[in-house]
mmCIF file with all atom_site columns, C-alpha atoms in Angstrom:
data_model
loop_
_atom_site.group_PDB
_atom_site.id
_atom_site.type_symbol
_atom_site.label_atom_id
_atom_site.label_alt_id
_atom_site.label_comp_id
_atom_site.label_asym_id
_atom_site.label_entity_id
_atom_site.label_seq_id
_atom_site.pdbx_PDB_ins_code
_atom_site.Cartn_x
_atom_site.Cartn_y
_atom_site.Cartn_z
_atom_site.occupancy
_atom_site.B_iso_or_equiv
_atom_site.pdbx_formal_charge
_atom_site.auth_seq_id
_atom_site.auth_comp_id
_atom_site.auth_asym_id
_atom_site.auth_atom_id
_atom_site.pdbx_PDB_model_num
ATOM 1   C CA . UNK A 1 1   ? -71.322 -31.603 -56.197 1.00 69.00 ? 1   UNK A CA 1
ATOM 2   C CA . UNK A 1 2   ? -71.094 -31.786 -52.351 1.00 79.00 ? 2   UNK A CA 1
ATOM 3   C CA . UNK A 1 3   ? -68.811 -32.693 -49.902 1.00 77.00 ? 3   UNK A CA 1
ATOM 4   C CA . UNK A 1 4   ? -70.154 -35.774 -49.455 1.00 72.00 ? 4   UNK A CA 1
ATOM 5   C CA . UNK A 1 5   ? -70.432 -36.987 -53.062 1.00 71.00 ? 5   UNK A CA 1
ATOM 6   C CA . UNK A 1 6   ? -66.166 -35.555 -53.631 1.00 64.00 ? 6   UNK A CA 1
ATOM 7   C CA . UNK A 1 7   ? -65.360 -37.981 -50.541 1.00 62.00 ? 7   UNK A CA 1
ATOM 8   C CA . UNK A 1 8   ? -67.635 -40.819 -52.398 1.00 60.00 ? 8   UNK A CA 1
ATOM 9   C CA . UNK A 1 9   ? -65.912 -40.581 -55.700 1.00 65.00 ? 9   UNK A CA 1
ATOM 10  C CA . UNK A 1 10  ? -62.467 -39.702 -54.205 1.00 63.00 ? 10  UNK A CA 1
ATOM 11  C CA . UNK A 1 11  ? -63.406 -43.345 -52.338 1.00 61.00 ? 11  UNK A CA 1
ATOM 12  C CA . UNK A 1 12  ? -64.106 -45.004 -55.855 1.00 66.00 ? 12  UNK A CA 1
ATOM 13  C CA . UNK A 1 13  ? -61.198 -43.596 -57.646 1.00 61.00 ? 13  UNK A CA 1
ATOM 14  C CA . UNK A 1 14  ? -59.033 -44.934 -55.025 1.00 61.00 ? 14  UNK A CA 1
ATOM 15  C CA . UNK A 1 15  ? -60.300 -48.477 -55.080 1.00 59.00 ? 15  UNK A CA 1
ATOM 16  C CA . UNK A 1 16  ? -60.246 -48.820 -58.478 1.00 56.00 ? 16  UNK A CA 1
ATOM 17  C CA . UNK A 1 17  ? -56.866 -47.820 -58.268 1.00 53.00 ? 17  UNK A CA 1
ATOM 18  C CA . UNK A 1 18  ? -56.060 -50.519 -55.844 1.00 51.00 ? 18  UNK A CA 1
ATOM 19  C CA . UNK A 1 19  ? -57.796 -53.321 -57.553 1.00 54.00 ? 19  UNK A CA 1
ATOM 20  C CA . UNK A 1 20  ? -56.144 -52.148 -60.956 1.00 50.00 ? 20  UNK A CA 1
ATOM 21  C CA . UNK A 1 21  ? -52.597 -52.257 -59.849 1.00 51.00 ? 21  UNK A CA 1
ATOM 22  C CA . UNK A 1 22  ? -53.128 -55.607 -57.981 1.00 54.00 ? 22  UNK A CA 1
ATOM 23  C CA . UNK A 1 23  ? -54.493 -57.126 -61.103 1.00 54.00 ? 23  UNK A CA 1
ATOM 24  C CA . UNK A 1 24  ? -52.813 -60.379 -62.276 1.00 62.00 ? 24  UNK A CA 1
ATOM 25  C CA . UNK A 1 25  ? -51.803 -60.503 -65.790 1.00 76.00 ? 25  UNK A CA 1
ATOM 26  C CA . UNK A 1 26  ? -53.285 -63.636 -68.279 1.00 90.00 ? 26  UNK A CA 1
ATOM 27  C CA . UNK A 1 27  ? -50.381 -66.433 -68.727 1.00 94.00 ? 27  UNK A CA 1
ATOM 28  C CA . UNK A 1 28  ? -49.612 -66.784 -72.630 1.00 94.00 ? 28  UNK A CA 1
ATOM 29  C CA . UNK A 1 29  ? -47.557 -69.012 -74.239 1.00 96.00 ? 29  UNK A CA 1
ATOM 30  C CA . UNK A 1 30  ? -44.648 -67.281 -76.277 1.00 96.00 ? 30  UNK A CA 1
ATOM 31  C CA . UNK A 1 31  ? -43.396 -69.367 -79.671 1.00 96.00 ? 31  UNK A CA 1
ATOM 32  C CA . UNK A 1 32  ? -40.826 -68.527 -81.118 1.00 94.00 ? 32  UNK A CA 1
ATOM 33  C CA . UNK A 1 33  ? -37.173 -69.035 -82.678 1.00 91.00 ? 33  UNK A CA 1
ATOM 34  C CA . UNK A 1 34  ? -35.194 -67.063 -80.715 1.00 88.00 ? 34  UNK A CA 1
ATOM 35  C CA . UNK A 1 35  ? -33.897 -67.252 -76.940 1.00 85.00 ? 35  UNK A CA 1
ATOM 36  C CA . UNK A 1 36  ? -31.691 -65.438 -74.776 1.00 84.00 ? 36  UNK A CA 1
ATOM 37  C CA . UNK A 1 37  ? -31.124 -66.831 -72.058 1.00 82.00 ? 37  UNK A CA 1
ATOM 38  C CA . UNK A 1 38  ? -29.585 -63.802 -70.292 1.00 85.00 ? 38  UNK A CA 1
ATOM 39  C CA . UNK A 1 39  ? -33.130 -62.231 -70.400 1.00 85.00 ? 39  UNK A CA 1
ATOM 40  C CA . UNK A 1 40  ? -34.782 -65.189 -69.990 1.00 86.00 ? 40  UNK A CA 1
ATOM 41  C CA . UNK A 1 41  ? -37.506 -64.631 -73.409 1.00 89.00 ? 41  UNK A CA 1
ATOM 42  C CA . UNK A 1 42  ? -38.379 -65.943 -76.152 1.00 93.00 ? 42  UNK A CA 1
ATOM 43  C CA . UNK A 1 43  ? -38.760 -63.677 -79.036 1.00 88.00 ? 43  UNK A CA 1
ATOM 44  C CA . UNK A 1 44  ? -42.773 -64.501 -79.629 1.00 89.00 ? 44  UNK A CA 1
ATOM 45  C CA . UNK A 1 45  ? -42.273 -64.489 -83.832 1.00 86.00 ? 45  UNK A CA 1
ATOM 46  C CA . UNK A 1 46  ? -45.906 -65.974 -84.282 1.00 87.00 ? 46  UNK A CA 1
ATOM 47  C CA . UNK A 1 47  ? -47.763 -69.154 -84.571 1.00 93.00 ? 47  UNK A CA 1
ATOM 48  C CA . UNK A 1 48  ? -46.428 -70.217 -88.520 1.00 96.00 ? 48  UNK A CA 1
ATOM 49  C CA . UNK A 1 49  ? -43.481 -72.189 -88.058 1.00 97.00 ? 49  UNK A CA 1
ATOM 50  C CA . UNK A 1 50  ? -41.646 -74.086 -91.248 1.00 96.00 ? 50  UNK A CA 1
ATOM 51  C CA . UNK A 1 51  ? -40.945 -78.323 -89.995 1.00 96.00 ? 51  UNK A CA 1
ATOM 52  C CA . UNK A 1 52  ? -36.799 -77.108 -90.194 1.00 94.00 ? 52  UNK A CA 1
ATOM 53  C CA . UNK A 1 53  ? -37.493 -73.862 -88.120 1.00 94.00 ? 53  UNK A CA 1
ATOM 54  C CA . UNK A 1 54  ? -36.240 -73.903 -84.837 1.00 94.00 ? 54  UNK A CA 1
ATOM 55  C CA . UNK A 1 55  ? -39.413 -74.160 -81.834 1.00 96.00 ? 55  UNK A CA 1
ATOM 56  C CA . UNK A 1 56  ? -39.101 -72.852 -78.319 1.00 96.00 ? 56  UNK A CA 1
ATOM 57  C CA . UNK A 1 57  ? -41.989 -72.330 -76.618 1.00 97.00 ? 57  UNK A CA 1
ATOM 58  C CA . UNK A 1 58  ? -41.993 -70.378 -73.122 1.00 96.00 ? 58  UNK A CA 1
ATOM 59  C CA . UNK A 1 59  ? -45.582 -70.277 -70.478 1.00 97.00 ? 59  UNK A CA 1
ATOM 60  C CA . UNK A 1 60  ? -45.149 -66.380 -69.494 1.00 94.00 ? 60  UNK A CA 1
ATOM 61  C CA . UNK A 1 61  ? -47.405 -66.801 -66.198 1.00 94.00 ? 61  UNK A CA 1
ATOM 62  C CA . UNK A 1 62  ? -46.847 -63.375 -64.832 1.00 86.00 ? 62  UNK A CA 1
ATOM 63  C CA . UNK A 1 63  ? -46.151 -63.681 -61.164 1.00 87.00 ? 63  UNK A CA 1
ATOM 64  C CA . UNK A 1 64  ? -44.597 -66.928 -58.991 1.00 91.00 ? 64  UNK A CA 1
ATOM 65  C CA . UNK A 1 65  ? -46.006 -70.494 -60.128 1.00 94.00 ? 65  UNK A CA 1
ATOM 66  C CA . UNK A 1 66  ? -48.457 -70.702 -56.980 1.00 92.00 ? 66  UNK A CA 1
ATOM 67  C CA . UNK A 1 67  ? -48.612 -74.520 -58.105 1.00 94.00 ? 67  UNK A CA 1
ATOM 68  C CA . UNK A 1 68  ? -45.487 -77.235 -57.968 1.00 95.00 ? 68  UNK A CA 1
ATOM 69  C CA . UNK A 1 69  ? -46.020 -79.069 -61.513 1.00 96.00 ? 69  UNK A CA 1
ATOM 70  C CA . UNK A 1 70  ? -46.714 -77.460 -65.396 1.00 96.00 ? 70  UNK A CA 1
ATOM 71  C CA . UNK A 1 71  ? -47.725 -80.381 -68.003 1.00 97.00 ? 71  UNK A CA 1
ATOM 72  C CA . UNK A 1 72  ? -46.897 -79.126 -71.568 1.00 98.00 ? 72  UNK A CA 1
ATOM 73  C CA . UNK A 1 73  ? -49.384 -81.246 -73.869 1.00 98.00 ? 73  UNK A CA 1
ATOM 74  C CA . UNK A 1 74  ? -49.245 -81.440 -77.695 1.00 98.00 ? 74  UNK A CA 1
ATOM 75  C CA . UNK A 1 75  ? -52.248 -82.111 -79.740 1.00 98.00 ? 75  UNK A CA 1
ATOM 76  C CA . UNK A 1 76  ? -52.575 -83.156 -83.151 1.00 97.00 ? 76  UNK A CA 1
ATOM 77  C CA . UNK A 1 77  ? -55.698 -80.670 -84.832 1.00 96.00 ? 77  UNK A CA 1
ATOM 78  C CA . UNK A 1 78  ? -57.136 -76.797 -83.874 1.00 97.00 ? 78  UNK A CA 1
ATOM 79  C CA . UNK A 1 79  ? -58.441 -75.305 -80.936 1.00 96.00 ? 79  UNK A CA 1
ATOM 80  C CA . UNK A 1 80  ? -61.757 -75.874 -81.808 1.00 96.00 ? 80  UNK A CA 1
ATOM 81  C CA . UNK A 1 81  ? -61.363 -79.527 -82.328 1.00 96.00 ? 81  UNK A CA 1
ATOM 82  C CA . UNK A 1 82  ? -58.024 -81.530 -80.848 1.00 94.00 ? 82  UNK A CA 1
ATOM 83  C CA . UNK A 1 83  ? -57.148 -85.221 -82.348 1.00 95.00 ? 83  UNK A CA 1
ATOM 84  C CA . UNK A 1 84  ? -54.810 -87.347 -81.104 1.00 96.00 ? 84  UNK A CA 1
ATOM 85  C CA . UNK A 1 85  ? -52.293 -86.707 -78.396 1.00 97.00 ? 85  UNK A CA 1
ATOM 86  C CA . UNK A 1 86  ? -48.522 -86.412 -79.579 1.00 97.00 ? 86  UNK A CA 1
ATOM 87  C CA . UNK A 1 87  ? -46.986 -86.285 -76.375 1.00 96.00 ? 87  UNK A CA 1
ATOM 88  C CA . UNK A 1 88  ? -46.762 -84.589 -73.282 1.00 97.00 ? 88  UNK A CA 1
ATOM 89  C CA . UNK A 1 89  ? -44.609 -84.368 -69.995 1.00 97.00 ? 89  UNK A CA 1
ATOM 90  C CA . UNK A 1 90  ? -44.501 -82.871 -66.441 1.00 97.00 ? 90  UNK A CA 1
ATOM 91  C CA . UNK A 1 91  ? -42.219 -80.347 -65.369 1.00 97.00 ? 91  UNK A CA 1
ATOM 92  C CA . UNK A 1 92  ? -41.410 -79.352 -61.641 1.00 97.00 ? 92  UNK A CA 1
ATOM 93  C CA . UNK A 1 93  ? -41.610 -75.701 -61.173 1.00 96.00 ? 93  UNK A CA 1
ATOM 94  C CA . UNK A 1 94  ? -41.104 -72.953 -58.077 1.00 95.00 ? 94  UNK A CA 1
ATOM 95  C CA . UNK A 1 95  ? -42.868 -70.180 -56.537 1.00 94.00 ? 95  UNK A CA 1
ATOM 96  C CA . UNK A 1 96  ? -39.633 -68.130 -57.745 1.00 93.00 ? 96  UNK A CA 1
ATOM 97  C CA . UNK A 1 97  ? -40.438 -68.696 -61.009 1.00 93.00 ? 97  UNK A CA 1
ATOM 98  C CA . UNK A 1 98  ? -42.696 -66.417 -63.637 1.00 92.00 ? 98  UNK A CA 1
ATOM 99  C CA . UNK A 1 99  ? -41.836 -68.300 -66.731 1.00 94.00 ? 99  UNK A CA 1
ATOM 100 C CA . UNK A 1 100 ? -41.094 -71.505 -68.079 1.00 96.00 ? 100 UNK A CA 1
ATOM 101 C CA . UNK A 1 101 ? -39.036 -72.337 -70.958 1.00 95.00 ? 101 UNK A CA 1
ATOM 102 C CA . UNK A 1 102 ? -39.625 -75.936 -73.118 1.00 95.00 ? 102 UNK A CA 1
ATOM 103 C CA . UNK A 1 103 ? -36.223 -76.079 -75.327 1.00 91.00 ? 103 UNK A CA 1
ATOM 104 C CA . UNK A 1 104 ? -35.359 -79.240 -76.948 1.00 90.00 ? 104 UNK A CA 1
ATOM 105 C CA . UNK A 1 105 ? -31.719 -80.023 -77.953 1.00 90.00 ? 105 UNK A CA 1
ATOM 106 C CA . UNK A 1 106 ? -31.619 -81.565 -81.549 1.00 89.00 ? 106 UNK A CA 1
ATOM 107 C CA . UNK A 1 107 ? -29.602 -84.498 -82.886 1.00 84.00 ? 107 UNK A CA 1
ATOM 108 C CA . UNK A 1 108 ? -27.596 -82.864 -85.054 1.00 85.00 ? 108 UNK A CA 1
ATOM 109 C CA . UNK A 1 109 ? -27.184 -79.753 -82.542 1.00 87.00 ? 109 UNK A CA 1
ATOM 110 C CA . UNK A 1 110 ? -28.513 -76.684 -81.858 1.00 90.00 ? 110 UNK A CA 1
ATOM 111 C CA . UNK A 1 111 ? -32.500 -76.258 -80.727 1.00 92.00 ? 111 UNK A CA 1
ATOM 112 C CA . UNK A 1 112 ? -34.802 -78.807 -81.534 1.00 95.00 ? 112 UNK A CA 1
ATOM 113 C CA . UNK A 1 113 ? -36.676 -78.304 -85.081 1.00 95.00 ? 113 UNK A CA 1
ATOM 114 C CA . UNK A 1 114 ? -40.646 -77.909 -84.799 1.00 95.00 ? 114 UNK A CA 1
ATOM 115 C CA . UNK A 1 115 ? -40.849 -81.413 -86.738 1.00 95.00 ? 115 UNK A CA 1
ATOM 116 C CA . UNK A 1 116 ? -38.849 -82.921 -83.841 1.00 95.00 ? 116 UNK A CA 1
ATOM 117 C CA . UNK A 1 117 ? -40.488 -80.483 -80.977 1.00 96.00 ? 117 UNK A CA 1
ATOM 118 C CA . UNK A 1 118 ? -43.710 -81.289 -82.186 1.00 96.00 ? 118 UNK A CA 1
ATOM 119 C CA . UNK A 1 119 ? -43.386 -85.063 -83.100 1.00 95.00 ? 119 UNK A CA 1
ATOM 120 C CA . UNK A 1 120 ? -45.587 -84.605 -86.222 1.00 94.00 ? 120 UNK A CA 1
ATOM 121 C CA . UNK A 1 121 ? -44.823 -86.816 -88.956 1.00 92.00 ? 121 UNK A CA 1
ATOM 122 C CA . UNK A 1 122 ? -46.018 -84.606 -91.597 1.00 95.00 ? 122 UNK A CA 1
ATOM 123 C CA . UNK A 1 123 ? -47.339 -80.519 -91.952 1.00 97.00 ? 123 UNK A CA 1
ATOM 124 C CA . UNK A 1 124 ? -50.368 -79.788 -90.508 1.00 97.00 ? 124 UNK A CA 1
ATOM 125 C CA . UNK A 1 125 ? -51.690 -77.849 -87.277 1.00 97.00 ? 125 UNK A CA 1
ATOM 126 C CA . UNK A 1 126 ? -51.000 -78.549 -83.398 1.00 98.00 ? 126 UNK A CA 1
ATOM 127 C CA . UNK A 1 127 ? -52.380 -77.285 -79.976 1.00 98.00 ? 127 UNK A CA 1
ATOM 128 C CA . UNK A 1 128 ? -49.846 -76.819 -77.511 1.00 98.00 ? 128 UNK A CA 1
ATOM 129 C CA . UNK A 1 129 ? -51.581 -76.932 -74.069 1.00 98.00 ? 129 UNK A CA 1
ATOM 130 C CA . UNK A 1 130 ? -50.543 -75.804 -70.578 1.00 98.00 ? 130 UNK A CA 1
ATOM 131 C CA . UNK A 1 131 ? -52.057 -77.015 -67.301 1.00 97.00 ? 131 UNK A CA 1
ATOM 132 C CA . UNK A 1 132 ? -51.180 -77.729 -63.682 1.00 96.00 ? 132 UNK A CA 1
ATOM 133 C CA . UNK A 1 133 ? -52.791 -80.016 -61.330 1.00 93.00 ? 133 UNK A CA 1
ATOM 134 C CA . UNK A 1 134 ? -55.666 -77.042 -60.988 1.00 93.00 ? 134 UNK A CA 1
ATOM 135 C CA . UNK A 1 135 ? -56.683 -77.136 -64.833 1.00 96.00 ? 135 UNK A CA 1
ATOM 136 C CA . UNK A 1 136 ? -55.810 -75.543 -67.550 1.00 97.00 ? 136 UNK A CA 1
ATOM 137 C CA . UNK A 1 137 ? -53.989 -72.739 -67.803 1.00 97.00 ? 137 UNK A CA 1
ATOM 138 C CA . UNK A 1 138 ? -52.935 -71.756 -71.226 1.00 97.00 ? 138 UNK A CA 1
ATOM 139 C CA . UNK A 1 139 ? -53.173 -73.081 -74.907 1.00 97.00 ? 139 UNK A CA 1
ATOM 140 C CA . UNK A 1 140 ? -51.972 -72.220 -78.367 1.00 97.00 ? 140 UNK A CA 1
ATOM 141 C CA . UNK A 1 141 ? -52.410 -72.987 -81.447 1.00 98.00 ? 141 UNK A CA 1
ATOM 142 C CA . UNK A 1 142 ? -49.465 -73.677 -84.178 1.00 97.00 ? 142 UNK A CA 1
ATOM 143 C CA . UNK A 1 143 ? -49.146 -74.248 -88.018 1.00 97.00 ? 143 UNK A CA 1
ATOM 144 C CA . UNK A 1 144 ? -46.321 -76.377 -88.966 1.00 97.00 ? 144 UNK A CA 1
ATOM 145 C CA . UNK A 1 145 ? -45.649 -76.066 -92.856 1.00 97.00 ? 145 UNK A CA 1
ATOM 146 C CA . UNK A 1 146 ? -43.316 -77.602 -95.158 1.00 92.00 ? 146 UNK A CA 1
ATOM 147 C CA . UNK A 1 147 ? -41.792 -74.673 -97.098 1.00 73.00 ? 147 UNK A CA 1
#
């Protein structure tokens, strides 16, 4: 190797260095039945969730929202093929934010049960979908079962 091709590579090596460390991390959508808030995470346990279990859901998006509203959507069906809209509501976030936390407060106290969360009526599979007024953003997909 010469000079000129050590100087090249050096070069590359560099960049990719650069461009890897300014890299912005994919936004997922954590579900789960645990929260601290002192952390600020929800303990991701999964997608299987019984219709008692307790359901918080949290949009991890990495760095500052660089958008002012999140609309959590729930879906009735799979990924591959969504039914009928359950519900869904807009939330006001911040540039000082990297996460967002849906918690529901039950009736009878405590978190909100994936039954009441979810608003299904009876066991069966939702898609819980995350978007801002520039498209989507995140989606998951959730079994709700009666056990």
């Amino acid at each position: 190797m010469n000079k000129k091709q050590k100087v090249v590579m050096l070069a590359t090596l560099a960049l990719g260095g650069l461009f890897a460390g300014c890299s912005k991390s994919e936004p997922i959508i954590a579900c789960g039945r645990e929260w601290n808030p002192a952390v600020g995470y929800v303990a991701d346990t999964g997608s299987v969730f019984r219709m008692a279990d307790e359901l918080i859901i949290q949009l991890r998006y990495g760095t500052g929202f660089d958008f002012n509203t999140l609309k959590f959507a729930f879906y009735e069906g799979t990924l591959a093929k969504k039914g009928e809209k359950l519900w869904e509501h807009d939330f006001r976030v911040t540039n000082k934010m990297e996460a967002f936390t849906l918690e529901a407060r039950s009736r009878r106290g405590g978190y909100a049960t994936a039954r009441e969360m979810t608003k299904l009526k009876a066991p069966g599979t939702v898609v819980v979908e995350v978007s801002s007024e520039r498209g989507l953003i995140a989606e998951k997909q959730l079994s709700i079962v009666n056990q």
